[in-house]
């Protein structure tokens, strides 16, 4: 970590989580390194889908709110040890078909120069709760 950068703390991860819940893409990207990496929970590869660089990550982050406009990551629990950290959460929202999503997950992070370099997402696979009729 460079001398000019503050280390990432649990407060940093709590603020990052808050930006997710506010759907604030500009705030989220201020937490990320310029060569950031985002690995999604789902996708065709063992790592899910891997997005590299500011523009690709920005687009992938914003896609979460397009798919689930009321998306929230609740009950955040954050851990940091040096250049490694985690955030546990419960993801909630409404799918396009009106069904309700509620599932637990965890982000695994690596940090560099006081910012998030890698955000790697893991999420429980759980059927959505059918929409009320």
PDB file of C-alpha atoms in Angstrom:
ATOM      1  CA  UNK A   1       0.000   0.000   0.000  1.00  0.00           C
ATOM      2  CA  UNK A   2       1.402   3.403  -0.853  1.00  0.00           C
ATOM      3  CA  UNK A   3       2.190   5.850   1.914  1.00  0.00           C
ATOM      4  CA  UNK A   4      -0.343   8.360   0.505  1.00  0.00           C
ATOM      5  CA  UNK A   5      -3.272   5.933   0.666  1.00  0.00           C
ATOM      6  CA  UNK A   6      -5.322   5.178   3.736  1.00  0.00           C
ATOM      7  CA  UNK A   7      -5.886   1.484   4.286  1.00  0.00           C
ATOM      8  CA  UNK A   8      -9.286   0.003   3.588  1.00  0.00           C
ATOM      9  CA  UNK A   9     -11.225  -0.515   6.835  1.00  0.00           C
ATOM     10  CA  UNK A  10     -14.549  -2.040   7.822  1.00  0.00           C
ATOM     11  CA  UNK A  11     -15.942   1.517   7.689  1.00  0.00           C
ATOM     12  CA  UNK A  12     -14.780   1.730   4.058  1.00  0.00           C
ATOM     13  CA  UNK A  13     -16.643  -1.486   3.229  1.00  0.00           C
ATOM     14  CA  UNK A  14     -19.737  -0.251   5.069  1.00  0.00           C
ATOM     15  CA  UNK A  15     -19.650   2.945   2.976  1.00  0.00           C
ATOM     16  CA  UNK A  16     -19.167   0.869  -0.204  1.00  0.00           C
ATOM     17  CA  UNK A  17     -22.217  -1.196   0.772  1.00  0.00           C
ATOM     18  CA  UNK A  18     -24.157   1.990   1.412  1.00  0.00           C
ATOM     19  CA  UNK A  19     -23.347   3.227  -2.092  1.00  0.00           C
ATOM     20  CA  UNK A  20     -24.742  -0.048  -3.473  1.00  0.00           C
ATOM     21  CA  UNK A  21     -27.975   0.475  -1.544  1.00  0.00           C
ATOM     22  CA  UNK A  22     -28.219   4.079  -2.765  1.00  0.00           C
ATOM     23  CA  UNK A  23     -27.627   2.873  -6.353  1.00  0.00           C
ATOM     24  CA  UNK A  24     -24.822   5.455  -6.640  1.00  0.00           C
ATOM     25  CA  UNK A  25     -22.502   4.263  -9.416  1.00  0.00           C
ATOM     26  CA  UNK A  26     -20.167   7.271  -9.162  1.00  0.00           C
ATOM     27  CA  UNK A  27     -19.637   6.701  -5.438  1.00  0.00           C
ATOM     28  CA  UNK A  28     -19.008   2.983  -6.029  1.00  0.00           C
ATOM     29  CA  UNK A  29     -16.377   3.632  -8.660  1.00  0.00           C
ATOM     30  CA  UNK A  30     -14.468   6.003  -6.330  1.00  0.00           C
ATOM     31  CA  UNK A  31     -13.772   2.951  -4.128  1.00  0.00           C
ATOM     32  CA  UNK A  32     -12.245   0.976  -7.040  1.00  0.00           C
ATOM     33  CA  UNK A  33      -8.724   0.948  -8.527  1.00  0.00           C
ATOM     34  CA  UNK A  34      -8.429   2.054 -12.182  1.00  0.00           C
ATOM     35  CA  UNK A  35      -7.644  -1.550 -13.201  1.00  0.00           C
ATOM     36  CA  UNK A  36     -10.360  -3.031 -10.984  1.00  0.00           C
ATOM     37  CA  UNK A  37     -11.839  -6.489 -11.425  1.00  0.00           C
ATOM     38  CA  UNK A  38     -15.401  -7.615 -10.718  1.00  0.00           C
ATOM     39  CA  UNK A  39     -16.244 -11.311 -10.756  1.00  0.00           C
ATOM     40  CA  UNK A  40     -19.984 -12.015 -10.673  1.00  0.00           C
ATOM     41  CA  UNK A  41     -21.771 -14.843  -8.882  1.00  0.00           C
ATOM     42  CA  UNK A  42     -23.028 -16.341 -12.147  1.00  0.00           C
ATOM     43  CA  UNK A  43     -21.631 -16.800 -15.599  1.00  0.00           C
ATOM     44  CA  UNK A  44     -20.074 -19.237 -18.030  1.00  0.00           C
ATOM     45  CA  UNK A  45     -16.699 -19.541 -16.296  1.00  0.00           C
ATOM     46  CA  UNK A  46     -15.544 -20.973 -12.969  1.00  0.00           C
ATOM     47  CA  UNK A  47     -15.167 -17.364 -11.742  1.00  0.00           C
ATOM     48  CA  UNK A  48     -18.662 -16.397 -12.964  1.00  0.00           C
ATOM     49  CA  UNK A  49     -18.258 -13.514 -15.388  1.00  0.00           C
ATOM     50  CA  UNK A  50     -15.089 -11.439 -15.079  1.00  0.00           C
ATOM     51  CA  UNK A  51     -15.194  -7.678 -15.813  1.00  0.00           C
ATOM     52  CA  UNK A  52     -11.863  -5.831 -15.940  1.00  0.00           C
ATOM     53  CA  UNK A  53     -11.238  -2.078 -15.885  1.00  0.00           C
ATOM     54  CA  UNK A  54     -13.259   0.928 -14.819  1.00  0.00           C
ATOM     55  CA  UNK A  55     -15.702   1.079 -17.735  1.00  0.00           C
ATOM     56  CA  UNK A  56     -16.451  -2.663 -17.790  1.00  0.00           C
ATOM     57  CA  UNK A  57     -16.926  -2.775 -14.022  1.00  0.00           C
ATOM     58  CA  UNK A  58     -19.100   0.364 -14.034  1.00  0.00           C
ATOM     59  CA  UNK A  59     -21.363  -1.191 -16.683  1.00  0.00           C
ATOM     60  CA  UNK A  60     -21.585  -4.521 -14.800  1.00  0.00           C
ATOM     61  CA  UNK A  61     -22.346  -2.803 -11.470  1.00  0.00           C
ATOM     62  CA  UNK A  62     -25.127  -0.713 -13.062  1.00  0.00           C
ATOM     63  CA  UNK A  63     -26.622  -3.849 -14.645  1.00  0.00           C
ATOM     64  CA  UNK A  64     -27.520  -5.122 -11.148  1.00  0.00           C
ATOM     65  CA  UNK A  65     -29.955  -2.225 -10.675  1.00  0.00           C
ATOM     66  CA  UNK A  66     -31.330  -2.587 -14.199  1.00  0.00           C
ATOM     67  CA  UNK A  67     -32.135  -6.250 -13.510  1.00  0.00           C
ATOM     68  CA  UNK A  68     -33.498  -5.599  -9.995  1.00  0.00           C
ATOM     69  CA  UNK A  69     -34.467  -1.909  -9.636  1.00  0.00           C
ATOM     70  CA  UNK A  70     -35.208  -2.191  -5.891  1.00  0.00           C
ATOM     71  CA  UNK A  71     -32.031  -4.185  -5.112  1.00  0.00           C
ATOM     72  CA  UNK A  72     -30.689  -3.903  -1.558  1.00  0.00           C
ATOM     73  CA  UNK A  73     -27.799  -5.558   0.284  1.00  0.00           C
ATOM     74  CA  UNK A  74     -28.903  -5.720   3.914  1.00  0.00           C
ATOM     75  CA  UNK A  75     -27.483  -6.854   7.274  1.00  0.00           C
ATOM     76  CA  UNK A  76     -23.907  -6.096   6.202  1.00  0.00           C
ATOM     77  CA  UNK A  77     -21.058  -7.634   8.192  1.00  0.00           C
ATOM     78  CA  UNK A  78     -17.581  -6.531   7.160  1.00  0.00           C
ATOM     79  CA  UNK A  79     -14.090  -7.865   7.848  1.00  0.00           C
ATOM     80  CA  UNK A  80     -10.676  -6.492   6.837  1.00  0.00           C
ATOM     81  CA  UNK A  81      -7.224  -7.970   7.380  1.00  0.00           C
ATOM     82  CA  UNK A  82      -4.458  -6.151   5.527  1.00  0.00           C
ATOM     83  CA  UNK A  83      -5.127  -6.248   1.778  1.00  0.00           C
ATOM     84  CA  UNK A  84      -7.994  -8.737   2.096  1.00  0.00           C
ATOM     85  CA  UNK A  85     -11.599  -8.316   3.223  1.00  0.00           C
ATOM     86  CA  UNK A  86     -15.129  -9.639   3.091  1.00  0.00           C
ATOM     87  CA  UNK A  87     -18.660  -8.298   3.271  1.00  0.00           C
ATOM     88  CA  UNK A  88     -21.510 -10.662   4.119  1.00  0.00           C
ATOM     89  CA  UNK A  89     -25.040  -9.574   3.243  1.00  0.00           C
ATOM     90  CA  UNK A  90     -28.589 -10.592   2.425  1.00  0.00           C
ATOM     91  CA  UNK A  91     -29.623  -9.543  -1.077  1.00  0.00           C
ATOM     92  CA  UNK A  92     -33.278  -8.567  -1.529  1.00  0.00           C
ATOM     93  CA  UNK A  93     -35.280  -7.267  -4.445  1.00  0.00           C
ATOM     94  CA  UNK A  94     -38.025  -7.904  -6.952  1.00  0.00           C
ATOM     95  CA  UNK A  95     -37.327  -9.803 -10.174  1.00  0.00           C
ATOM     96  CA  UNK A  96     -38.835  -8.737 -13.510  1.00  0.00           C
ATOM     97  CA  UNK A  97     -41.599 -11.363 -13.155  1.00  0.00           C
ATOM     98  CA  UNK A  98     -42.644  -9.894  -9.792  1.00  0.00           C
ATOM     99  CA  UNK A  99     -41.144 -12.702  -7.711  1.00  0.00           C
ATOM    100  CA  UNK A 100     -39.250 -11.781  -4.551  1.00  0.00           C
ATOM    101  CA  UNK A 101     -35.510 -12.391  -4.180  1.00  0.00           C
ATOM    102  CA  UNK A 102     -33.948 -12.972  -0.770  1.00  0.00           C
ATOM    103  CA  UNK A 103     -30.613 -14.744  -0.553  1.00  0.00           C
ATOM    104  CA  UNK A 104     -27.393 -14.574   1.443  1.00  0.00           C
ATOM    105  CA  UNK A 105     -24.018 -13.854  -0.081  1.00  0.00           C
ATOM    106  CA  UNK A 106     -20.495 -12.645   0.461  1.00  0.00           C
ATOM    107  CA  UNK A 107     -18.077 -10.392  -1.389  1.00  0.00           C
ATOM    108  CA  UNK A 108     -14.419 -11.329  -1.157  1.00  0.00           C
ATOM    109  CA  UNK A 109     -12.124  -8.363  -1.768  1.00  0.00           C
ATOM    110  CA  UNK A 110      -8.473  -7.672  -2.403  1.00  0.00           C
ATOM    111  CA  UNK A 111      -7.234  -4.128  -1.863  1.00  0.00           C
ATOM    112  CA  UNK A 112      -4.425  -2.081  -3.363  1.00  0.00           C
ATOM    113  CA  UNK A 113      -3.368   1.487  -2.595  1.00  0.00           C
ATOM    114  CA  UNK A 114      -6.342   2.030  -0.284  1.00  0.00           C
ATOM    115  CA  UNK A 115      -8.942   0.967  -2.864  1.00  0.00           C
ATOM    116  CA  UNK A 116     -10.783  -2.168  -3.909  1.00  0.00           C
ATOM    117  CA  UNK A 117      -8.908  -3.980  -6.658  1.00  0.00           C
ATOM    118  CA  UNK A 118     -11.013  -7.179  -6.821  1.00  0.00           C
ATOM    119  CA  UNK A 119     -14.668  -7.689  -5.866  1.00  0.00           C
ATOM    120  CA  UNK A 120     -15.489 -11.388  -6.117  1.00  0.00           C
ATOM    121  CA  UNK A 121     -19.156 -12.265  -5.405  1.00  0.00           C
ATOM    122  CA  UNK A 122     -20.548 -15.526  -4.029  1.00  0.00           C
ATOM    123  CA  UNK A 123     -24.285 -15.952  -3.492  1.00  0.00           C
ATOM    124  CA  UNK A 124     -26.567 -18.769  -2.363  1.00  0.00           C
ATOM    125  CA  UNK A 125     -28.750 -20.236  -5.089  1.00  0.00           C
ATOM    126  CA  UNK A 126     -32.318 -20.072  -3.856  1.00  0.00           C
ATOM    127  CA  UNK A 127     -35.604 -20.019  -5.765  1.00  0.00           C
ATOM    128  CA  UNK A 128     -37.413 -16.700  -5.751  1.00  0.00           C
ATOM    129  CA  UNK A 129     -40.604 -16.385  -3.717  1.00  0.00           C
ATOM    130  CA  UNK A 130     -43.549 -16.261  -6.182  1.00  0.00           C
ATOM    131  CA  UNK A 131     -45.268 -12.922  -6.711  1.00  0.00           C
ATOM    132  CA  UNK A 132     -48.420 -12.317  -4.718  1.00  0.00           C
ATOM    133  CA  UNK A 133     -51.580 -12.795  -6.785  1.00  0.00           C
TER     134      UNK A 133
END
